Amino acid sequence: DQQVKQNSPSLSVQEGRISILNCDYTNSMFDYFLWYKKYPAEGPTFLISISSIKDKNEDGRFTVFLNKSAKHLSLHIVPSQPGDSAVYFCAARYTGTASKLTFGTGTRLQVML
Amino acid sequence: GAVVSQHPSRVICKSGTSVKIECRSLDFQATTMFWYRQFPKQSLMLMATSNEGSKATYEQGVEKDKFLINHASLTLSTLTVTSAHPEDSSFYICSAPPRAGQGYTFGSGTRLTVV
């Protein structure tokens, strides 16, 4: 039962353009969402998060949008840079689960020169 | 910032042997540690939660006798893969839960290969 899904396994974007990574969830109890960047054989690196009481959070080149009614969130990276090439995971948690995170399936982003 | 040191980073073992993976919180005390497993090109799946001073909590479908988790102190949590088999080959990652002003802190992961 995959409660957090990233339906696009891969995405290619030209350098300087916008990258949009999508994430859908099914559990309406989730109240906090995070995005991580991950390289092979390394631990995830935190990028940005959003609480369910907000619909947008911005940090530099990264912006996360949350649509609670659609149970959908997206990560926008603009402008995209070659160093952004990695696998991106969205993750979710809800109060009462001892802070356990449920991860999505991941999207491999490749930013081309 | 908070650091979780995970060792070893890579281990190759023979089928039937046991392997221990350690995660240490270097500059903070962690009463809880999450253990994840990631198969190639798949998501990070939570295996269990270790609790200092008490038994670990395992997720559904995870064999408790195969994946022994111990939280011996406020700075050390270990995962032992017992009687390892090739299907246990995976990437194992630990994570400390967020503290005030801090996010989740992940270890660097352990690539286990069972031959």
PDB file of C-alpha atoms in Angstrom:
ATOM      1  CA  ASP A   1       0.000   0.000   0.000  1.00  0.00           C
ATOM      2  CA  GLN A   2       1.976   2.959  -1.314  1.00  0.00           C
ATOM      3  CA  GLN A   3       0.515   5.942   0.506  1.00  0.00           C
ATOM      4  CA  VAL A   4       2.876   8.416  -1.118  1.00  0.00           C
ATOM      5  CA  LYS A   5       3.423   8.186  -4.843  1.00  0.00           C
ATOM      6  CA  GLN A   6       5.579   9.934  -7.354  1.00  0.00           C
ATOM      7  CA  ASN A   7       4.187   8.877 -10.691  1.00  0.00           C
ATOM      8  CA  SER A   8       7.052  10.157 -12.803  1.00  0.00           C
ATOM      9  CA  PRO A   9      10.110   7.951 -12.316  1.00  0.00           C
ATOM     10  CA  SER A  10      12.270  10.345 -14.286  1.00  0.00           C
ATOM     11  CA  LEU A  11      12.352  13.913 -15.574  1.00  0.00           C
ATOM     12  CA  SER A  12      14.751  15.717 -17.905  1.00  0.00           C
ATOM     13  CA  VAL A  13      14.995  19.484 -17.919  1.00  0.00           C
ATOM     14  CA  GLN A  14      17.223  21.970 -19.660  1.00  0.00           C
ATOM     15  CA  GLU A  15      19.562  24.013 -17.498  1.00  0.00           C
ATOM     16  CA  GLY A  16      17.971  27.318 -16.520  1.00  0.00           C
ATOM     17  CA  ARG A  17      14.417  26.070 -16.997  1.00  0.00           C
ATOM     18  CA  ILE A  18      11.956  25.105 -14.306  1.00  0.00           C
ATOM     19  CA  SER A  19      11.806  21.581 -12.878  1.00  0.00           C
ATOM     20  CA  ILE A  20       8.461  20.465 -11.495  1.00  0.00           C
ATOM     21  CA  LEU A  21       8.329  17.291  -9.474  1.00  0.00           C
ATOM     22  CA  ASN A  22       4.983  15.935  -8.391  1.00  0.00           C
ATOM     23  CA  CYS A  23       3.816  13.858  -5.478  1.00  0.00           C
ATOM     24  CA  ASP A  24       0.408  12.426  -4.563  1.00  0.00           C
ATOM     25  CA  TYR A  25      -0.709  10.955  -1.287  1.00  0.00           C
ATOM     26  CA  THR A  26      -3.706   9.002  -0.138  1.00  0.00           C
ATOM     27  CA  ASN A  27      -3.655   9.337   3.640  1.00  0.00           C
ATOM     28  CA  SER A  28      -5.608  12.430   4.672  1.00  0.00           C
ATOM     29  CA  MET A  29      -4.022  12.230   8.118  1.00  0.00           C
ATOM     30  CA  PHE A  30      -0.682  13.442   6.784  1.00  0.00           C
ATOM     31  CA  ASP A  31      -0.028  16.949   8.070  1.00  0.00           C
ATOM     32  CA  TYR A  32       3.587  17.607   7.209  1.00  0.00           C
ATOM     33  CA  PHE A  33       5.444  17.067   3.977  1.00  0.00           C
ATOM     34  CA  LEU A  34       9.112  17.148   3.082  1.00  0.00           C
ATOM     35  CA  TRP A  35      11.251  16.938  -0.035  1.00  0.00           C
ATOM     36  CA  TYR A  36      14.628  15.248  -0.082  1.00  0.00           C
ATOM     37  CA  LYS A  37      17.384  14.989  -2.641  1.00  0.00           C
ATOM     38  CA  LYS A  38      19.374  11.792  -2.769  1.00  0.00           C
ATOM     39  CA  TYR A  39      22.483  10.551  -4.522  1.00  0.00           C
ATOM     40  CA  PRO A  40      23.275   6.826  -4.833  1.00  0.00           C
ATOM     41  CA  ALA A  41      24.835   5.275  -1.731  1.00  0.00           C
ATOM     42  CA  GLU A  42      24.228   8.396   0.347  1.00  0.00           C
ATOM     43  CA  GLY A  43      21.634   9.461   2.863  1.00  0.00           C
ATOM     44  CA  PRO A  44      18.867  11.867   1.800  1.00  0.00           C
ATOM     45  CA  THR A  45      19.501  15.603   1.985  1.00  0.00           C
ATOM     46  CA  PHE A  46      16.645  17.786   3.188  1.00  0.00           C
ATOM     47  CA  LEU A  47      15.459  20.456   0.774  1.00  0.00           C
ATOM     48  CA  ILE A  48      12.220  22.013   1.928  1.00  0.00           C
ATOM     49  CA  SER A  49       9.079  21.201   3.874  1.00  0.00           C
ATOM     50  CA  ILE A  50       5.520  22.397   4.247  1.00  0.00           C
ATOM     51  CA  SER A  51       2.872  22.092   6.897  1.00  0.00           C
ATOM     52  CA  SER A  52      -0.655  21.176   5.923  1.00  0.00           C
ATOM     53  CA  ILE A  53      -1.881  24.546   7.156  1.00  0.00           C
ATOM     54  CA  LYS A  54      -0.013  26.230   4.315  1.00  0.00           C
ATOM     55  CA  ASP A  55      -0.280  25.944   0.576  1.00  0.00           C
ATOM     56  CA  LYS A  56       3.126  27.291  -0.382  1.00  0.00           C
ATOM     57  CA  ASN A  57       6.610  27.487   1.041  1.00  0.00           C
ATOM     58  CA  GLU A  58       9.598  29.018  -0.683  1.00  0.00           C
ATOM     59  CA  ASP A  59      13.317  28.758  -0.007  1.00  0.00           C
ATOM     60  CA  GLY A  60      15.648  30.187  -2.596  1.00  0.00           C
ATOM     61  CA  ARG A  61      15.280  28.250  -5.840  1.00  0.00           C
ATOM     62  CA  PHE A  62      12.934  25.734  -4.243  1.00  0.00           C
ATOM     63  CA  THR A  63       9.204  26.184  -3.802  1.00  0.00           C
ATOM     64  CA  VAL A  64       6.772  23.574  -2.576  1.00  0.00           C
ATOM     65  CA  PHE A  65       3.059  23.813  -3.289  1.00  0.00           C
ATOM     66  CA  LEU A  66       0.424  21.846  -1.418  1.00  0.00           C
ATOM     67  CA  ASN A  67      -3.098  21.176  -2.646  1.00  0.00           C
ATOM     68  CA  LYS A  68      -4.827  19.438   0.237  1.00  0.00           C
ATOM     69  CA  SER A  69      -8.117  18.893  -1.540  1.00  0.00           C
ATOM     70  CA  ALA A  70      -6.315  17.076  -4.332  1.00  0.00           C
ATOM     71  CA  LYS A  71      -3.836  15.410  -1.950  1.00  0.00           C
ATOM     72  CA  HIS A  72      -1.091  16.648  -4.191  1.00  0.00           C
ATOM     73  CA  LEU A  73       2.150  18.497  -3.701  1.00  0.00           C
ATOM     74  CA  SER A  74       4.810  19.658  -6.070  1.00  0.00           C
ATOM     75  CA  LEU A  75       8.363  20.887  -5.874  1.00  0.00           C
ATOM     76  CA  HIS A  76       9.455  23.626  -8.232  1.00  0.00           C
ATOM     77  CA  ILE A  77      13.126  24.265  -8.853  1.00  0.00           C
ATOM     78  CA  VAL A  78      13.953  27.381 -10.773  1.00  0.00           C
ATOM     79  CA  PRO A  79      16.329  27.915 -12.373  1.00  0.00           C
ATOM     80  CA  SER A  80      17.429  24.308 -12.657  1.00  0.00           C
ATOM     81  CA  GLN A  81      21.146  23.651 -12.466  1.00  0.00           C
ATOM     82  CA  PRO A  82      23.212  20.601 -13.466  1.00  0.00           C
ATOM     83  CA  GLY A  83      24.032  20.045  -9.790  1.00  0.00           C
ATOM     84  CA  ASP A  84      20.346  19.461  -9.161  1.00  0.00           C
ATOM     85  CA  SER A  85      20.559  16.151 -11.000  1.00  0.00           C
ATOM     86  CA  ALA A  86      19.659  13.502  -8.432  1.00  0.00           C
ATOM     87  CA  VAL A  87      16.737  11.429  -7.216  1.00  0.00           C
ATOM     88  CA  TYR A  88      14.076  13.427  -5.393  1.00  0.00           C
ATOM     89  CA  PHE A  89      11.800  11.923  -2.771  1.00  0.00           C
ATOM     90  CA  CYS A  90       8.757  13.440  -1.199  1.00  0.00           C
ATOM     91  CA  ALA A  91       7.921  12.267   2.296  1.00  0.00           C
ATOM     92  CA  ALA A  92       4.976  12.690   4.617  1.00  0.00           C
ATOM     93  CA  ARG A  93       4.151  12.220   8.249  1.00  0.00           C
ATOM     94  CA  TYR A  94       1.230  12.761  10.594  1.00  0.00           C
ATOM     95  CA  THR A  95       0.969  13.619  14.215  1.00  0.00           C
ATOM     96  CA  GLY A  96       0.739  10.564  16.396  1.00  0.00           C
ATOM     97  CA  THR A  97       3.086   8.354  14.434  1.00  0.00           C
ATOM     98  CA  ALA A  98       6.154   9.228  16.468  1.00  0.00           C
ATOM     99  CA  SER A  99       7.465  11.316  13.579  1.00  0.00           C
ATOM    100  CA  LYS A 100       7.737   8.349  11.221  1.00  0.00           C
ATOM    101  CA  LEU A 101       8.190   9.377   7.612  1.00  0.00           C
ATOM    102  CA  THR A 102       6.539   7.697   4.653  1.00  0.00           C
ATOM    103  CA  PHE A 103       8.553   8.181   1.491  1.00  0.00           C
ATOM    104  CA  GLY A 104       7.404   8.386  -2.089  1.00  0.00           C
ATOM    105  CA  THR A 105       8.832   6.269  -4.858  1.00  0.00           C
ATOM    106  CA  GLY A 106      11.266   8.896  -6.111  1.00  0.00           C
ATOM    107  CA  THR A 107      11.809  10.854  -9.317  1.00  0.00           C
ATOM    108  CA  ARG A 108      15.162  10.966 -11.038  1.00  0.00           C
ATOM    109  CA  LEU A 109      15.844  14.488 -12.253  1.00  0.00           C
ATOM    110  CA  GLN A 110      18.413  15.110 -14.923  1.00  0.00           C
ATOM    111  CA  VAL A 111      19.313  18.684 -15.719  1.00  0.00           C
ATOM    112  CA  MET A 112      20.966  18.943 -19.085  1.00  0.00           C
ATOM    113  CA  LEU A 113      23.453  21.534 -20.185  1.00  0.00           C
TER     114      LEU A 113
ATOM    115  CA  GLY B   1      24.287  20.880  13.012  1.00  0.00           C
ATOM    116  CA  ALA B   2      23.205  17.446  14.154  1.00  0.00           C
ATOM    117  CA  VAL B   3      25.183  14.544  12.722  1.00  0.00           C
ATOM    118  CA  VAL B   4      24.440  10.840  12.636  1.00  0.00           C
ATOM    119  CA  SER B   5      27.471   8.719  11.858  1.00  0.00           C
ATOM    120  CA  GLN B   6      26.667   5.388  10.200  1.00  0.00           C
ATOM    121  CA  HIS B   7      29.159   2.554   9.774  1.00  0.00           C
ATOM    122  CA  PRO B   8      30.150   0.672   7.788  1.00  0.00           C
ATOM    123  CA  SER B   9      29.365   2.472   4.556  1.00  0.00           C
ATOM    124  CA  ARG B  10      29.789  -0.678   2.547  1.00  0.00           C
ATOM    125  CA  VAL B  11      29.967  -4.336   3.523  1.00  0.00           C
ATOM    126  CA  ILE B  12      30.127  -7.585   1.614  1.00  0.00           C
ATOM    127  CA  CYS B  13      29.387 -10.750   3.542  1.00  0.00           C
ATOM    128  CA  LYS B  14      28.870 -14.403   2.853  1.00  0.00           C
ATOM    129  CA  SER B  15      25.433 -15.916   2.925  1.00  0.00           C
ATOM    130  CA  GLY B  16      24.565 -17.211   6.382  1.00  0.00           C
ATOM    131  CA  THR B  17      26.705 -14.752   8.310  1.00  0.00           C
ATOM    132  CA  SER B  18      25.536 -11.797  10.389  1.00  0.00           C
ATOM    133  CA  VAL B  19      26.305  -8.147   9.830  1.00  0.00           C
ATOM    134  CA  LYS B  20      26.020  -5.286  12.307  1.00  0.00           C
ATOM    135  CA  ILE B  21      25.370  -1.718  11.245  1.00  0.00           C
ATOM    136  CA  GLU B  22      25.901   1.097  13.716  1.00  0.00           C
ATOM    137  CA  CYS B  23      24.428   4.568  13.893  1.00  0.00           C
ATOM    138  CA  ARG B  24      25.778   7.078  16.375  1.00  0.00           C
ATOM    139  CA  SER B  25      24.429  10.517  17.124  1.00  0.00           C
ATOM    140  CA  LEU B  26      27.582  12.572  17.464  1.00  0.00           C
ATOM    141  CA  ASP B  27      26.454  15.810  19.082  1.00  0.00           C
ATOM    142  CA  PHE B  28      23.049  15.061  20.471  1.00  0.00           C
ATOM    143  CA  GLN B  29      21.155  12.346  22.277  1.00  0.00           C
ATOM    144  CA  ALA B  30      18.695  10.285  20.295  1.00  0.00           C
ATOM    145  CA  THR B  31      16.139   8.303  22.260  1.00  0.00           C
ATOM    146  CA  THR B  32      14.679   7.057  18.991  1.00  0.00           C
ATOM    147  CA  MET B  33      16.213   5.987  15.687  1.00  0.00           C
ATOM    148  CA  PHE B  34      14.418   5.021  12.494  1.00  0.00           C
ATOM    149  CA  TRP B  35      15.832   2.291  10.272  1.00  0.00           C
ATOM    150  CA  TYR B  36      15.042   2.283   6.552  1.00  0.00           C
ATOM    151  CA  ARG B  37      15.853  -0.036   3.700  1.00  0.00           C
ATOM    152  CA  GLN B  38      16.061   0.937   0.062  1.00  0.00           C
ATOM    153  CA  PHE B  39      16.154  -1.566  -2.769  1.00  0.00           C
ATOM    154  CA  PRO B  40      17.572  -0.374  -6.102  1.00  0.00           C
ATOM    155  CA  LYS B  41      15.388   2.253  -7.764  1.00  0.00           C
ATOM    156  CA  GLN B  42      12.772   1.948  -5.050  1.00  0.00           C
ATOM    157  CA  SER B  43      11.562   4.019  -2.149  1.00  0.00           C
ATOM    158  CA  LEU B  44      12.968   4.138   1.360  1.00  0.00           C
ATOM    159  CA  MET B  45      10.870   1.748   3.393  1.00  0.00           C
ATOM    160  CA  LEU B  46      10.712   2.062   7.158  1.00  0.00           C
ATOM    161  CA  MET B  47      11.724  -1.205   8.787  1.00  0.00           C
ATOM    162  CA  ALA B  48      11.637  -0.407  12.470  1.00  0.00           C
ATOM    163  CA  THR B  49      12.024   2.206  15.155  1.00  0.00           C
ATOM    164  CA  SER B  50      14.546   1.664  17.901  1.00  0.00           C
ATOM    165  CA  ASN B  51      13.862   3.063  21.351  1.00  0.00           C
ATOM    166  CA  GLU B  52      16.518   3.585  23.976  1.00  0.00           C
ATOM    167  CA  GLY B  53      15.836   1.358  26.940  1.00  0.00           C
ATOM    168  CA  SER B  54      12.968  -0.571  25.405  1.00  0.00           C
ATOM    169  CA  LYS B  55      12.124  -2.931  22.582  1.00  0.00           C
ATOM    170  CA  ALA B  56      12.166  -1.796  19.001  1.00  0.00           C
ATOM    171  CA  THR B  57       8.938  -1.325  17.103  1.00  0.00           C
ATOM    172  CA  TYR B  58       8.865  -3.197  13.810  1.00  0.00           C
ATOM    173  CA  GLU B  59       6.799  -2.364  10.760  1.00  0.00           C
ATOM    174  CA  GLN B  60       4.425  -4.926   9.376  1.00  0.00           C
ATOM    175  CA  GLY B  61       6.170  -7.627   7.401  1.00  0.00           C
ATOM    176  CA  VAL B  62       9.630  -7.077   8.865  1.00  0.00           C
ATOM    177  CA  GLU B  63      11.099 -10.152  10.538  1.00  0.00           C
ATOM    178  CA  LYS B  64      12.096  -9.283  14.078  1.00  0.00           C
ATOM    179  CA  ASP B  65      14.377 -12.284  14.465  1.00  0.00           C
ATOM    180  CA  LYS B  66      16.209 -11.516  11.279  1.00  0.00           C
ATOM    181  CA  PHE B  67      16.698  -7.805  11.775  1.00  0.00           C
ATOM    182  CA  LEU B  68      17.798  -7.340  15.357  1.00  0.00           C
ATOM    183  CA  ILE B  69      17.666  -3.759  16.512  1.00  0.00           C
ATOM    184  CA  ASN B  70      19.260  -2.532  19.691  1.00  0.00           C
ATOM    185  CA  HIS B  71      19.373   0.954  21.167  1.00  0.00           C
ATOM    186  CA  ALA B  72      22.014   0.467  23.809  1.00  0.00           C
ATOM    187  CA  SER B  73      22.540   4.096  24.753  1.00  0.00           C
ATOM    188  CA  LEU B  74      21.309   7.583  23.961  1.00  0.00           C
ATOM    189  CA  THR B  75      23.930   7.861  21.214  1.00  0.00           C
ATOM    190  CA  LEU B  76      24.040   4.397  19.667  1.00  0.00           C
ATOM    191  CA  SER B  77      21.543   2.307  17.737  1.00  0.00           C
ATOM    192  CA  THR B  78      22.469  -0.883  15.898  1.00  0.00           C
ATOM    193  CA  LEU B  79      20.857  -3.060  13.261  1.00  0.00           C
ATOM    194  CA  THR B  80      22.085  -6.636  12.932  1.00  0.00           C
ATOM    195  CA  VAL B  81      21.120  -8.613   9.873  1.00  0.00           C
ATOM    196  CA  THR B  82      21.275 -12.211  11.040  1.00  0.00           C
ATOM    197  CA  SER B  83      21.861 -15.186   8.766  1.00  0.00           C
ATOM    198  CA  ALA B  84      22.045 -12.872   5.799  1.00  0.00           C
ATOM    199  CA  HIS B  85      20.900 -14.058   2.383  1.00  0.00           C
ATOM    200  CA  PRO B  86      21.354 -12.488  -1.059  1.00  0.00           C
ATOM    201  CA  GLU B  87      17.823 -11.092  -0.942  1.00  0.00           C
ATOM    202  CA  ASP B  88      18.878  -9.001   2.080  1.00  0.00           C
ATOM    203  CA  SER B  89      21.283  -7.107  -0.141  1.00  0.00           C
ATOM    204  CA  SER B  90      20.099  -3.533   0.048  1.00  0.00           C
ATOM    205  CA  PHE B  91      20.907  -0.019   1.192  1.00  0.00           C
ATOM    206  CA  TYR B  92      20.183   0.526   4.873  1.00  0.00           C
ATOM    207  CA  ILE B  93      19.821   4.023   6.339  1.00  0.00           C
ATOM    208  CA  CYS B  94      19.191   5.249   9.853  1.00  0.00           C
ATOM    209  CA  SER B  95      17.547   8.509  10.794  1.00  0.00           C
ATOM    210  CA  ALA B  96      17.096  10.420  14.007  1.00  0.00           C
ATOM    211  CA  PRO B  97      13.730  12.157  14.423  1.00  0.00           C
ATOM    212  CA  PRO B  98      13.520  15.947  14.398  1.00  0.00           C
ATOM    213  CA  ARG B  99      14.334  17.975  17.451  1.00  0.00           C
ATOM    214  CA  ALA B 100      13.503  21.586  18.192  1.00  0.00           C
ATOM    215  CA  GLY B 101      14.749  23.695  15.295  1.00  0.00           C
ATOM    216  CA  GLN B 102      16.233  20.683  13.543  1.00  0.00           C
ATOM    217  CA  GLY B 103      14.955  18.432  10.828  1.00  0.00           C
ATOM    218  CA  TYR B 104      15.454  14.722  10.447  1.00  0.00           C
ATOM    219  CA  THR B 105      19.089  13.690  10.525  1.00  0.00           C
ATOM    220  CA  PHE B 106      20.026  10.814   8.271  1.00  0.00           C
ATOM    221  CA  GLY B 107      23.070   8.606   8.362  1.00  0.00           C
ATOM    222  CA  SER B 108      25.088   8.206   5.188  1.00  0.00           C
ATOM    223  CA  GLY B 109      23.776   4.693   4.640  1.00  0.00           C
ATOM    224  CA  THR B 110      25.227   1.186   4.420  1.00  0.00           C
ATOM    225  CA  ARG B 111      25.373  -0.773   1.195  1.00  0.00           C
ATOM    226  CA  LEU B 112      25.049  -4.445   2.133  1.00  0.00           C
ATOM    227  CA  THR B 113      25.887  -7.082  -0.437  1.00  0.00           C
ATOM    228  CA  VAL B 114      25.381 -10.727   0.490  1.00  0.00           C
ATOM    229  CA  VAL B 115      27.185 -13.206  -1.744  1.00  0.00           C
TER     230      VAL B 115
END
